[in-house]
mmCIF file of C-alpha atoms and ligand atoms in Angstrom:
data_model
loop_
_atom_site.group_PDB
_atom_site.id
_atom_site.type_symbol
_atom_site.label_atom_id
_atom_site.label_comp_id
_atom_site.label_asym_id
_atom_site.label_seq_id
_atom_site.Cartn_x
_atom_site.Cartn_y
_atom_site.Cartn_z
ATOM 1 C CA MET Z 1358 0.155 11.913 29.304
ATOM 2 C CA LYS Z 1359 2.470 12.138 26.130
ATOM 3 C CA ILE Z 1360 0.808 12.713 22.584
ATOM 4 C CA ILE Z 1361 1.847 11.749 19.217
ATOM 5 C CA LEU Z 1362 -0.022 13.754 16.512
ATOM 6 C CA SER Z 1363 -0.561 14.018 12.999
ATOM 7 C CA GLY Z 1364 -2.750 14.644 10.043
ATOM 8 C CA VAL Z 1365 -3.125 14.346 6.402
ATOM 9 C CA LYS Z 1366 -5.200 16.196 4.300
ATOM 10 C CA PRO Z 1367 -8.383 14.723 2.186
ATOM 11 C CA THR Z 1368 -7.225 16.346 -0.657
ATOM 12 C CA GLY Z 1369 -7.423 13.219 -2.771
ATOM 13 C CA ILE Z 1370 -6.636 9.827 -2.668
ATOM 14 C CA PRO Z 1371 -3.437 9.381 -0.944
ATOM 15 C CA THR Z 1372 -0.231 8.406 -2.773
ATOM 16 C CA LEU Z 1373 2.324 5.972 -1.940
ATOM 17 C CA GLY Z 1374 4.534 9.310 -0.904
ATOM 18 C CA ASN Z 1375 2.061 9.761 1.691
ATOM 19 C CA TYR Z 1376 2.008 6.112 2.770
ATOM 20 C CA LEU Z 1377 5.890 5.534 3.027
ATOM 21 C CA GLY Z 1378 6.636 8.999 4.083
ATOM 22 C CA ALA Z 1379 3.599 9.167 6.767
ATOM 23 C CA LEU Z 1380 0.538 6.614 7.171
ATOM 24 C CA ARG Z 1381 2.938 3.479 7.145
ATOM 25 C CA ASN Z 1382 5.016 4.923 10.026
ATOM 26 C CA PHE Z 1383 2.402 5.563 12.270
ATOM 27 C CA GLY Z 1384 1.543 2.083 12.940
ATOM 28 C CA LYS Z 1385 5.506 1.301 12.977
ATOM 29 C CA PHE Z 1386 5.650 4.220 15.948
ATOM 30 C CA GLN Z 1387 2.469 2.904 17.677
ATOM 31 C CA GLU Z 1388 4.213 -0.443 18.382
ATOM 32 C CA LYS Z 1389 7.620 1.131 19.192
ATOM 33 C CA MET Z 1390 6.254 3.864 21.613
ATOM 34 C CA LYS Z 1391 3.700 2.104 23.476
ATOM 35 C CA ASP Z 1392 3.860 4.685 26.540
ATOM 36 C CA TYR Z 1393 2.441 7.543 23.976
ATOM 37 C CA GLU Z 1394 -1.428 8.264 22.643
ATOM 38 C CA PHE Z 1395 -1.270 8.901 19.166
ATOM 39 C CA PHE Z 1396 -3.942 11.463 18.010
ATOM 40 C CA ILE Z 1397 -4.339 11.215 14.187
ATOM 41 C CA PHE Z 1398 -6.888 13.253 12.338
ATOM 42 C CA VAL Z 1399 -8.538 14.000 9.102
ATOM 43 C CA ALA Z 1400 -7.373 17.982 8.143
ATOM 44 C CA ASP Z 1401 -10.234 18.528 6.288
ATOM 45 C CA LEU Z 1402 -10.162 22.506 7.300
ATOM 46 C CA HIS Z 1403 -6.636 22.336 5.726
ATOM 47 C CA ALA Z 1404 -8.143 20.629 2.652
ATOM 48 C CA ILE Z 1405 -10.325 23.796 1.914
ATOM 49 C CA THR Z 1406 -7.446 26.028 1.506
ATOM 50 C CA THR Z 1407 -7.852 24.794 -2.267
ATOM 51 C CA PRO Z 1408 -10.954 24.535 -4.141
ATOM 52 C CA GLN Z 1409 -12.859 21.093 -3.465
ATOM 53 C CA ASP Z 1410 -15.808 19.833 -4.577
ATOM 54 C CA PRO Z 1411 -17.934 19.322 -1.535
ATOM 55 C CA LEU Z 1412 -19.600 15.643 -2.356
ATOM 56 C CA GLU Z 1413 -15.833 14.457 -3.482
ATOM 57 C CA LEU Z 1414 -14.408 16.232 0.159
ATOM 58 C CA LYS Z 1415 -16.697 14.105 2.239
ATOM 59 C CA GLN Z 1416 -15.449 10.750 0.511
ATOM 60 C CA ASN Z 1417 -12.227 11.454 0.777
ATOM 61 C CA ILE Z 1418 -12.760 12.267 4.579
ATOM 62 C CA ARG Z 1419 -14.010 9.329 4.932
ATOM 63 C CA ASN Z 1420 -11.374 7.374 2.792
ATOM 64 C CA VAL Z 1421 -8.682 8.826 4.758
ATOM 65 C CA ALA Z 1422 -9.597 7.926 7.833
ATOM 66 C CA ALA Z 1423 -10.360 4.086 6.558
ATOM 67 C CA LEU Z 1424 -6.699 4.433 4.824
ATOM 68 C CA TYR Z 1425 -5.508 5.118 8.173
ATOM 69 C CA LEU Z 1426 -6.180 1.750 9.820
ATOM 70 C CA ALA Z 1427 -5.771 0.081 6.441
ATOM 71 C CA CYS Z 1428 -2.135 1.096 6.741
ATOM 72 C CA GLY Z 1429 -1.487 -0.414 10.298
ATOM 73 C CA LEU Z 1430 -2.746 2.065 12.784
ATOM 74 C CA LYS Z 1431 -4.252 0.342 15.777
ATOM 75 C CA PRO Z 1432 -7.420 1.047 17.898
ATOM 76 C CA GLU Z 1433 -5.361 0.912 20.977
ATOM 77 C CA ASN Z 1434 -4.011 4.306 22.330
ATOM 78 C CA LEU Z 1435 -5.810 5.803 19.303
ATOM 79 C CA THR Z 1436 -7.573 8.867 19.298
ATOM 80 C CA LEU Z 1437 -8.642 9.516 15.457
ATOM 81 C CA PHE Z 1438 -11.003 12.151 14.498
ATOM 82 C CA ILE Z 1439 -11.974 14.350 11.757
ATOM 83 C CA GLN Z 1440 -10.433 18.108 12.226
ATOM 84 C CA SER Z 1441 -13.570 20.305 11.630
ATOM 85 C CA GLU Z 1442 -15.575 18.438 13.947
ATOM 86 C CA VAL Z 1443 -13.459 19.787 17.083
ATOM 87 C CA HIS Z 1444 -14.139 23.707 16.807
ATOM 88 C CA GLU Z 1445 -11.190 24.648 18.897
ATOM 89 C CA HIS Z 1446 -9.141 23.918 16.257
ATOM 90 C CA ALA Z 1447 -10.525 27.226 13.683
ATOM 91 C CA GLU Z 1448 -10.204 29.308 17.195
ATOM 92 C CA MET Z 1449 -6.872 28.355 18.111
ATOM 93 C CA ALA Z 1450 -5.546 28.643 14.294
ATOM 94 C CA TYR Z 1451 -7.078 32.538 15.205
ATOM 95 C CA ILE Z 1452 -5.006 32.893 18.007
ATOM 96 C CA MET Z 1453 -2.107 31.404 16.304
ATOM 97 C CA GLN Z 1454 -2.385 34.125 13.659
ATOM 98 C CA ALA Z 1455 -2.378 36.596 16.058
ATOM 99 C CA LEU Z 1456 0.706 35.200 16.896
ATOM 100 C CA VAL Z 1457 2.757 34.645 13.751
ATOM 101 C CA TYR Z 1458 4.142 37.042 11.668
ATOM 102 C CA MET Z 1459 3.601 38.183 7.719
ATOM 103 C CA GLY Z 1460 7.416 37.596 7.007
ATOM 104 C CA GLU Z 1461 7.349 33.997 8.704
ATOM 105 C CA LEU Z 1462 4.330 33.245 6.270
ATOM 106 C CA GLU Z 1463 6.015 34.722 3.550
ATOM 107 C CA ARG Z 1464 9.032 32.385 3.785
ATOM 108 C CA MET Z 1465 7.143 29.325 3.811
ATOM 109 C CA THR Z 1466 8.161 27.199 0.425
ATOM 110 C CA GLN Z 1467 4.725 25.074 0.292
ATOM 111 C CA TYR Z 1468 2.705 28.278 0.142
ATOM 112 C CA LYS Z 1469 5.133 29.559 -2.666
ATOM 113 C CA ASP Z 1470 4.957 26.573 -4.466
ATOM 114 C CA LYS Z 1471 0.925 26.367 -4.534
ATOM 115 C CA VAL Z 1472 0.693 29.958 -5.536
ATOM 116 C CA LEU Z 1473 3.223 29.420 -8.512
ATOM 117 C CA LYS Z 1474 0.697 26.573 -9.760
ATOM 118 C CA GLN Z 1475 -2.727 28.269 -8.636
ATOM 119 C CA THR Z 1476 -2.259 31.935 -9.798
ATOM 120 C CA GLN Z 1477 -5.728 32.592 -9.506
ATOM 121 C CA GLY Z 1478 -7.994 32.932 -7.000
ATOM 122 C CA VAL Z 1479 -5.487 32.266 -4.374
ATOM 123 C CA SER Z 1480 -7.355 32.038 -0.693
ATOM 124 C CA SER Z 1481 -5.999 33.411 2.374
ATOM 125 C CA ALA Z 1482 -5.941 30.710 4.121
ATOM 126 C CA LEU Z 1483 -3.508 29.052 1.779
ATOM 127 C CA PHE Z 1484 -1.445 31.817 3.152
ATOM 128 C CA THR Z 1485 -2.334 31.027 6.998
ATOM 129 C CA TYR Z 1486 -2.279 27.597 6.283
ATOM 130 C CA PRO Z 1487 0.774 26.971 9.025
ATOM 131 C CA ALA Z 1488 -0.816 28.771 11.663
ATOM 132 C CA LEU Z 1489 -3.813 26.410 11.413
ATOM 133 C CA MET Z 1490 -0.698 23.059 11.348
ATOM 134 C CA ALA Z 1491 0.680 24.948 14.539
ATOM 135 C CA ALA Z 1492 -3.027 25.446 16.324
ATOM 136 C CA ASP Z 1493 -3.595 21.395 15.381
ATOM 137 C CA ILE Z 1494 -0.211 20.919 16.965
ATOM 138 C CA LEU Z 1495 -0.184 22.748 19.784
ATOM 139 C CA LEU Z 1496 -3.891 21.986 20.987
ATOM 140 C CA TYR Z 1497 -3.254 18.758 22.129
ATOM 141 C CA ASP Z 1498 0.613 19.720 23.642
ATOM 142 C CA ALA Z 1499 1.817 17.010 21.074
ATOM 143 C CA LYS Z 1500 5.684 15.791 21.811
ATOM 144 C CA PHE Z 1501 6.383 14.458 18.377
ATOM 145 C CA VAL Z 1502 4.468 15.049 15.301
ATOM 146 C CA PRO Z 1503 5.512 12.235 12.596
ATOM 147 C CA VAL Z 1504 5.608 14.089 9.203
ATOM 148 C CA GLY Z 1505 7.444 13.910 5.606
ATOM 149 C CA ASP Z 1506 10.323 16.031 4.752
ATOM 150 C CA ASP Z 1507 8.472 18.346 3.126
ATOM 151 C CA GLN Z 1508 6.455 19.627 6.440
ATOM 152 C CA ARG Z 1509 9.822 20.294 7.946
ATOM 153 C CA GLN Z 1510 9.249 23.917 7.944
ATOM 154 C CA HIS Z 1511 5.990 24.186 9.069
ATOM 155 C CA LEU Z 1512 6.919 21.986 12.299
ATOM 156 C CA GLU Z 1513 9.529 24.431 12.534
ATOM 157 C CA LEU Z 1514 7.277 27.604 12.507
ATOM 158 C CA ALA Z 1515 4.959 25.612 15.397
ATOM 159 C CA ARG Z 1516 7.805 25.132 17.391
ATOM 160 C CA ASP Z 1517 8.931 28.826 17.003
ATOM 161 C CA LEU Z 1518 4.929 29.958 17.741
ATOM 162 C CA ALA Z 1519 5.214 27.419 21.448
ATOM 163 C CA ILE Z 1520 8.416 29.185 22.245
ATOM 164 C CA ARG Z 1521 6.837 32.454 21.560
ATOM 165 C CA PHE Z 1522 3.888 32.173 23.219
ATOM 166 C CA ASN Z 1523 5.337 30.819 26.156
ATOM 167 C CA ASN Z 1524 7.641 33.601 26.626
ATOM 168 C CA ARG Z 1525 5.219 36.317 26.316
ATOM 169 C CA PHE Z 1526 2.406 34.662 28.352
ATOM 170 C CA GLY Z 1527 4.289 32.232 30.858
ATOM 171 C CA LYS Z 1528 4.277 28.274 30.195
ATOM 172 C CA THR Z 1529 1.931 26.821 28.038
ATOM 173 C CA PHE Z 1530 2.726 24.711 25.365
ATOM 174 C CA THR Z 1531 4.963 21.667 25.014
ATOM 175 C CA VAL Z 1532 7.363 22.598 22.000
ATOM 176 C CA PRO Z 1533 6.782 19.694 19.535
ATOM 177 C CA GLU Z 1534 9.134 17.948 17.822
ATOM 178 C CA GLY Z 1535 8.944 16.206 14.372
ATOM 179 C CA LEU Z 1536 9.599 12.536 13.190
ATOM 180 C CA ILE Z 1537 11.313 12.491 10.341
ATOM 181 C CA GLN Z 1538 11.867 8.976 8.629
ATOM 182 C CA GLU Z 1539 15.547 8.919 6.854
ATOM 183 C CA LYS Z 1540 13.907 7.065 3.978
ATOM 184 C CA GLY Z 1541 10.887 7.667 2.035
ATOM 185 C CA ALA Z 1542 10.081 11.068 3.511
ATOM 186 C CA ARG Z 1543 10.339 12.726 0.044
ATOM 187 C CA ILE Z 1544 9.110 9.873 -2.307
ATOM 188 C CA LYS Z 1545 9.224 11.427 -5.942
ATOM 189 C CA ASP Z 1546 7.288 11.652 -9.044
ATOM 190 C CA LEU Z 1547 7.704 9.068 -11.070
ATOM 191 C CA GLN Z 1548 7.484 10.932 -14.394
ATOM 192 C CA ASP Z 1549 9.584 13.884 -12.772
ATOM 193 C CA PRO Z 1550 11.985 12.687 -10.252
ATOM 194 C CA THR Z 1551 12.793 15.936 -9.150
ATOM 195 C CA LYS Z 1552 9.235 16.492 -7.920
ATOM 196 C CA LYS Z 1553 7.718 15.604 -5.017
ATOM 197 C CA MET Z 1554 4.911 12.684 -5.610
ATOM 198 C CA ASP Z 1555 1.954 14.869 -4.894
ATOM 199 C CA LYS Z 1556 -1.801 13.902 -4.402
ATOM 200 C CA SER Z 1557 -2.705 17.209 -6.133
ATOM 201 C CA THR Z 1558 -0.867 16.556 -9.438
ATOM 202 C CA ASP Z 1559 -1.820 17.645 -12.787
ATOM 203 C CA ASN Z 1560 0.029 14.402 -13.983
ATOM 204 C CA ASP Z 1561 -1.459 11.015 -12.967
ATOM 205 C CA ARG Z 1562 1.262 9.192 -14.359
ATOM 206 C CA GLY Z 1563 3.838 9.729 -12.101
ATOM 207 C CA CYS Z 1564 1.767 9.282 -8.969
ATOM 208 C CA ILE Z 1565 0.418 5.817 -7.254
ATOM 209 C CA PHE Z 1566 -2.341 6.347 -5.752
ATOM 210 C CA LEU Z 1567 -3.399 3.745 -2.687
ATOM 211 C CA LEU Z 1568 -6.797 2.979 -4.087
ATOM 212 C CA GLU Z 1569 -6.088 2.533 -7.966
ATOM 213 C CA PRO Z 1570 -6.468 -0.786 -9.769
ATOM 214 C CA LEU Z 1571 -2.915 -2.885 -9.376
ATOM 215 C CA SER Z 1572 -2.653 -3.645 -12.991
ATOM 216 C CA GLN Z 1573 -2.090 0.294 -13.227
ATOM 217 C CA ILE Z 1574 0.272 0.264 -10.615
ATOM 218 C CA ARG Z 1575 2.441 -1.986 -12.374
ATOM 219 C CA LYS Z 1576 2.252 -0.245 -15.879
ATOM 220 C CA LYS Z 1577 3.080 3.060 -13.675
ATOM 221 C CA ILE Z 1578 5.995 1.488 -12.274
ATOM 222 C CA LYS Z 1579 7.219 0.008 -15.427
ATOM 223 C CA ALA Z 1580 6.764 3.424 -17.184
ATOM 224 C CA ALA Z 1581 8.762 5.262 -14.393
ATOM 225 C CA VAL Z 1582 11.471 7.674 -15.867
ATOM 226 C CA THR Z 1583 14.863 6.237 -15.548
ATOM 227 C CA ASP Z 1584 18.368 7.028 -17.294
ATOM 228 C CA SER Z 1585 20.247 5.263 -19.907
ATOM 229 C CA ASP Z 1586 23.344 3.706 -17.838
ATOM 230 C CA ALA Z 1587 21.277 0.488 -17.322
ATOM 231 C CA CYS Z 1588 22.977 -0.034 -13.853
ATOM 232 C CA VAL Z 1589 20.921 -0.405 -10.177
ATOM 233 C CA ARG Z 1590 23.268 2.112 -8.349
ATOM 234 C CA PHE Z 1591 22.148 4.624 -5.415
ATOM 235 C CA ASP Z 1592 22.995 7.992 -6.739
ATOM 236 C CA PRO Z 1593 20.485 10.556 -6.148
ATOM 237 C CA GLU Z 1594 22.503 13.281 -8.040
ATOM 238 C CA GLN Z 1595 23.158 11.377 -11.157
ATOM 239 C CA LYS Z 1596 20.482 8.574 -11.224
ATOM 240 C CA PRO Z 1597 17.317 10.609 -9.459
ATOM 241 C CA GLY Z 1598 14.528 8.036 -11.080
ATOM 242 C CA ILE Z 1599 16.232 4.793 -10.028
ATOM 243 C CA ALA Z 1600 17.364 6.176 -6.733
ATOM 244 C CA ASN Z 1601 13.384 6.995 -6.374
ATOM 245 C CA LEU Z 1602 12.678 3.337 -7.207
ATOM 246 C CA MET Z 1603 15.446 1.800 -4.835
ATOM 247 C CA THR Z 1604 13.978 3.823 -2.017
ATOM 248 C CA ILE Z 1605 10.696 2.305 -2.565
ATOM 249 C CA TYR Z 1606 11.741 -0.626 -3.022
ATOM 250 C CA SER Z 1607 14.335 -0.175 0.476
ATOM 251 C CA VAL Z 1608 11.552 0.947 2.785
ATOM 252 C CA ILE Z 1609 9.058 -1.486 1.869
ATOM 253 C CA THR Z 1610 11.586 -4.595 2.077
ATOM 254 C CA GLU Z 1611 13.775 -3.163 4.437
ATOM 255 C CA LYS Z 1612 16.648 -4.015 2.211
ATOM 256 C CA SER Z 1613 19.601 -1.950 2.163
ATOM 257 C CA PHE Z 1614 20.386 -0.159 -0.961
ATOM 258 C CA GLY Z 1615 24.006 -2.368 -0.952
ATOM 259 C CA GLU Z 1616 21.945 -5.005 -0.709
ATOM 260 C CA ILE Z 1617 19.840 -4.397 -3.751
ATOM 261 C CA GLU Z 1618 22.474 -3.095 -5.605
ATOM 262 C CA ALA Z 1619 24.080 -6.531 -5.015
ATOM 263 C CA MET Z 1620 21.131 -8.375 -5.933
ATOM 264 C CA TYR Z 1621 20.687 -6.919 -9.443
ATOM 265 C CA ASP Z 1622 24.487 -6.524 -10.376
ATOM 266 C CA GLY Z 1623 24.458 -7.391 -14.357
ATOM 267 C CA LYS Z 1624 20.999 -7.405 -14.432
ATOM 268 C CA GLY Z 1625 19.108 -4.637 -16.225
ATOM 269 C CA TYR Z 1626 16.488 -2.163 -15.387
ATOM 270 C CA GLY Z 1627 13.761 -4.313 -16.515
ATOM 271 C CA ASP Z 1628 14.264 -7.019 -14.005
ATOM 272 C CA PHE Z 1629 14.545 -4.536 -11.184
ATOM 273 C CA LYS Z 1630 10.988 -2.851 -12.170
ATOM 274 C CA SER Z 1631 9.112 -5.608 -12.600
ATOM 275 C CA ASP Z 1632 10.147 -6.906 -9.116
ATOM 276 C CA LEU Z 1633 9.585 -3.505 -7.711
ATOM 277 C CA ALA Z 1634 5.980 -3.385 -9.313
ATOM 278 C CA GLU Z 1635 5.566 -6.658 -7.664
ATOM 279 C CA ILE Z 1636 6.757 -5.840 -4.075
ATOM 280 C CA VAL Z 1637 4.568 -2.583 -4.426
ATOM 281 C CA VAL Z 1638 1.327 -4.269 -5.256
ATOM 282 C CA LYS Z 1639 1.357 -6.710 -2.826
ATOM 283 C CA GLU Z 1640 1.919 -4.023 -0.494
ATOM 284 C CA ILE Z 1641 -0.858 -2.022 -1.842
ATOM 285 C CA ALA Z 1642 -2.933 -4.901 -2.385
ATOM 286 C CA MET Z 1643 -3.282 -5.662 1.365
ATOM 287 C CA ILE Z 1644 -4.287 -2.160 2.143
ATOM 288 C CA GLN Z 1645 -7.005 -2.393 -0.283
ATOM 289 C CA GLU Z 1646 -8.446 -5.325 1.036
ATOM 290 C CA ARG Z 1647 -8.312 -3.681 4.640
ATOM 291 C CA TYR Z 1648 -9.642 -0.464 3.391
ATOM 292 C CA HIS Z 1649 -12.575 -2.030 1.903
ATOM 293 C CA TYR Z 1650 -13.476 -3.573 5.130
ATOM 294 C CA PHE Z 1651 -12.801 -0.401 7.626
ATOM 295 C CA VAL Z 1652 -14.267 2.016 4.914
ATOM 296 C CA SER Z 1653 -18.042 0.752 5.667
ATOM 297 C CA SER Z 1654 -17.819 -0.382 8.702
ATOM 298 C CA GLN Z 1655 -19.605 0.784 11.950
ATOM 299 C CA GLU Z 1656 -16.059 0.529 13.757
ATOM 300 C CA LEU Z 1657 -14.835 3.167 12.059
ATOM 301 C CA THR Z 1658 -17.881 5.519 12.438
ATOM 302 C CA THR Z 1659 -17.459 4.765 16.513
ATOM 303 C CA LEU Z 1660 -13.721 5.399 16.619
ATOM 304 C CA LEU Z 1661 -14.282 8.644 14.727
ATOM 305 C CA ASP Z 1662 -17.400 9.691 17.310
ATOM 306 C CA GLU Z 1663 -15.330 8.416 20.227
ATOM 307 C CA GLY Z 1664 -12.234 10.365 18.982
ATOM 308 C CA ARG Z 1665 -14.109 13.394 18.683
ATOM 309 C CA LEU Z 1666 -15.133 13.392 22.167
ATOM 310 C CA ARG Z 1667 -11.651 12.737 23.449
ATOM 311 C CA ALA Z 1668 -10.136 15.219 21.308
ATOM 312 C CA HIS Z 1669 -12.751 18.188 21.926
ATOM 313 C CA GLN Z 1670 -12.372 17.193 25.994
ATOM 314 C CA LEU Z 1671 -8.635 18.186 25.734
ATOM 315 C CA ALA Z 1672 -8.546 20.944 22.856
ATOM 316 C CA GLN Z 1673 -11.456 22.434 25.082
ATOM 317 C CA LYS Z 1674 -9.207 22.704 28.487
ATOM 318 C CA LYS Z 1675 -6.349 23.743 26.334
ATOM 319 C CA LEU Z 1676 -8.407 26.969 24.690
ATOM 320 C CA LYS Z 1677 -9.712 28.187 27.493
ATOM 321 C CA THR Z 1678 -6.244 28.556 29.409
ATOM 322 C CA VAL Z 1679 -4.917 30.355 26.208
ATOM 323 C CA TYR Z 1680 -7.604 32.810 26.206
ATOM 324 C CA GLN Z 1681 -7.181 33.140 29.987
ATOM 325 C CA LYS Z 1682 -3.237 33.893 29.671
ATOM 326 C CA MET Z 1683 -4.027 36.511 27.077
ATOM 327 C CA GLY Z 1684 -6.706 38.205 28.536
ATOM 328 C CA LEU Z 1685 -9.571 37.521 26.536
ATOM 329 C CA GLY Z 1686 -13.268 37.458 27.670
ATOM 330 C CA ARG Z 1687 -14.225 38.312 31.096
HETATM 331 P P1 ATP J 2639 -1.435 18.029 -1.611
HETATM 332 O O1 ATP J 2639 -0.627 17.387 -2.741
HETATM 333 O O2 ATP J 2639 -2.969 18.244 -1.545
HETATM 334 O O3 ATP J 2639 -0.747 18.957 -1.168
HETATM 335 P P2 ATP J 2639 -0.261 16.285 0.881
HETATM 336 O O4 ATP J 2639 0.089 14.831 -0.267
HETATM 337 O O5 ATP J 2639 1.361 17.260 -0.001
HETATM 338 O O6 ATP J 2639 -1.322 16.840 -0.061
HETATM 339 P P3 ATP J 2639 -0.798 15.401 3.052
HETATM 340 O O7 ATP J 2639 -2.074 14.898 2.618
HETATM 341 O O8 ATP J 2639 -1.488 16.471 3.930
HETATM 342 O O9 ATP J 2639 -0.250 17.080 1.988
HETATM 343 O O10 ATP J 2639 0.540 14.806 3.549
HETATM 344 C C1 ATP J 2639 0.030 13.944 4.541
HETATM 345 C C2 ATP J 2639 1.251 13.102 4.883
HETATM 346 O O11 ATP J 2639 2.201 12.666 3.612
HETATM 347 C C3 ATP J 2639 2.369 14.450 5.096
HETATM 348 O O12 ATP J 2639 3.320 13.955 6.401
HETATM 349 C C4 ATP J 2639 3.378 15.063 4.359
HETATM 350 O O13 ATP J 2639 5.068 15.482 4.613
HETATM 351 C C5 ATP J 2639 3.508 13.365 3.623
HETATM 352 N N1 ATP J 2639 3.839 13.094 2.330
HETATM 353 C C6 ATP J 2639 3.097 13.963 0.951
HETATM 354 N N2 ATP J 2639 4.254 13.459 0.120
HETATM 355 C C7 ATP J 2639 5.070 12.921 0.651
HETATM 356 C C8 ATP J 2639 6.023 12.226 -0.622
HETATM 357 N N3 ATP J 2639 5.982 12.526 -1.726
HETATM 358 N N4 ATP J 2639 7.039 11.582 0.012
HETATM 359 C C9 ATP J 2639 6.961 11.414 0.976
HETATM 360 N N5 ATP J 2639 6.239 11.950 2.037
HETATM 361 C C10 ATP J 2639 4.915 12.547 1.334
HETATM 362 N N1 LTN J 2640 0.056 20.112 6.594
HETATM 363 C C1 LTN J 2640 0.108 18.642 6.648
HETATM 364 C C2 LTN J 2640 -0.900 18.272 7.172
HETATM 365 C C3 LTN J 2640 -1.236 18.452 8.860
HETATM 366 C C4 LTN J 2640 -0.783 17.849 9.888
HETATM 367 C C5 LTN J 2640 -0.949 18.525 10.988
HETATM 368 C C6 LTN J 2640 0.618 17.103 9.673
HETATM 369 C C7 LTN J 2640 -1.946 19.263 9.202
HETATM 370 N N2 LTN J 2640 -1.993 19.518 10.232
HETATM 371 C C8 LTN J 2640 -0.536 18.724 12.232
HETATM 372 C C9 LTN J 2640 1.196 16.943 11.277
HETATM 373 C C10 LTN J 2640 0.302 18.078 12.395
HETATM 374 C C11 LTN J 2640 0.846 18.236 5.437
HETATM 375 O O1 LTN J 2640 0.975 17.448 5.397
HETATM 376 N N3 LTN J 2640 0.603 19.030 4.475
#
């Protein structure tokens, strides 16, 4: 059995970045890779590495689960579950903490960036976050892990830990590989195209949330920061704002940058942004409609119940093997 696994943190409403870099691809990979089983989960244990309001967290967990289906995942070949409902994740994370070196965790750029933003009360779980992520992946022997570009370093660490464990204790884990799309893996903030679009942002104006009113989405796209050149050309160095908008356009419509440049040759940014706003709104309207159906459906509850059982079955077996190999217990 071959497994593809990924997760999204319920730290807020997922963004257009989460959609183009991750959520949208899950369903696409499912269509292409029919002989794989998909393990997709809501990473709620990861969410509490930064402060969360309990009521909002619970709501966000259900929202993310519903959005997976709304964004195109199909129930066939799917194990959909909530991380904290499979207690082996926390246990395996402890094993990974025993395996990972301080120096390796200290090099993680996501941790360094988050600490810069949150100077007070940084939790130690934020520091050990990549050990939990490695645990998520290695518990199921996932072969492929579809994620956005910001997770590259964490994935590399998960690979290193799999190899380290296998060398020390004998072949136990599959060494995972990332599935990172060339386009859309790093969507930028609409107000500051040097930063990634982030759902835990201070400035909502630069971020498109999948569940926000469509009229607001139109406004945000029209107000996106560009440059004074007024020429639709893909140049991420000189024109990061336009390059980001062109990337969004290109991923959704599957048109190449060359085609988009030709379409807007001689036209200003106004036409381009208006068209892009309609393209994004059409896509998100479809997601919202499906989301409203799934979020309160019994179908979702049943899928999560079945997913918990299936994930627990595999995770339990793997954890037992790991304990045995390490000499833990009797
Ligand atoms: P937070 O802001 O709370 O750190 P996040 O959105 O960065 O959250 P996740 O919710 O766990 O983190 O991300 C889910 C998936 O979306 C991951 O695969 C991640 O790589 C991808 N992703 C996140 N932001 C972007 C972005 N701006 N562009 C493309 N992919 C993204
Ligand atoms: N850290 C990831 C979310 C995540 C994940 C995983 C992704 C947690 N565990 C396992 C893939 C596989 C993020 O995107 N912030």
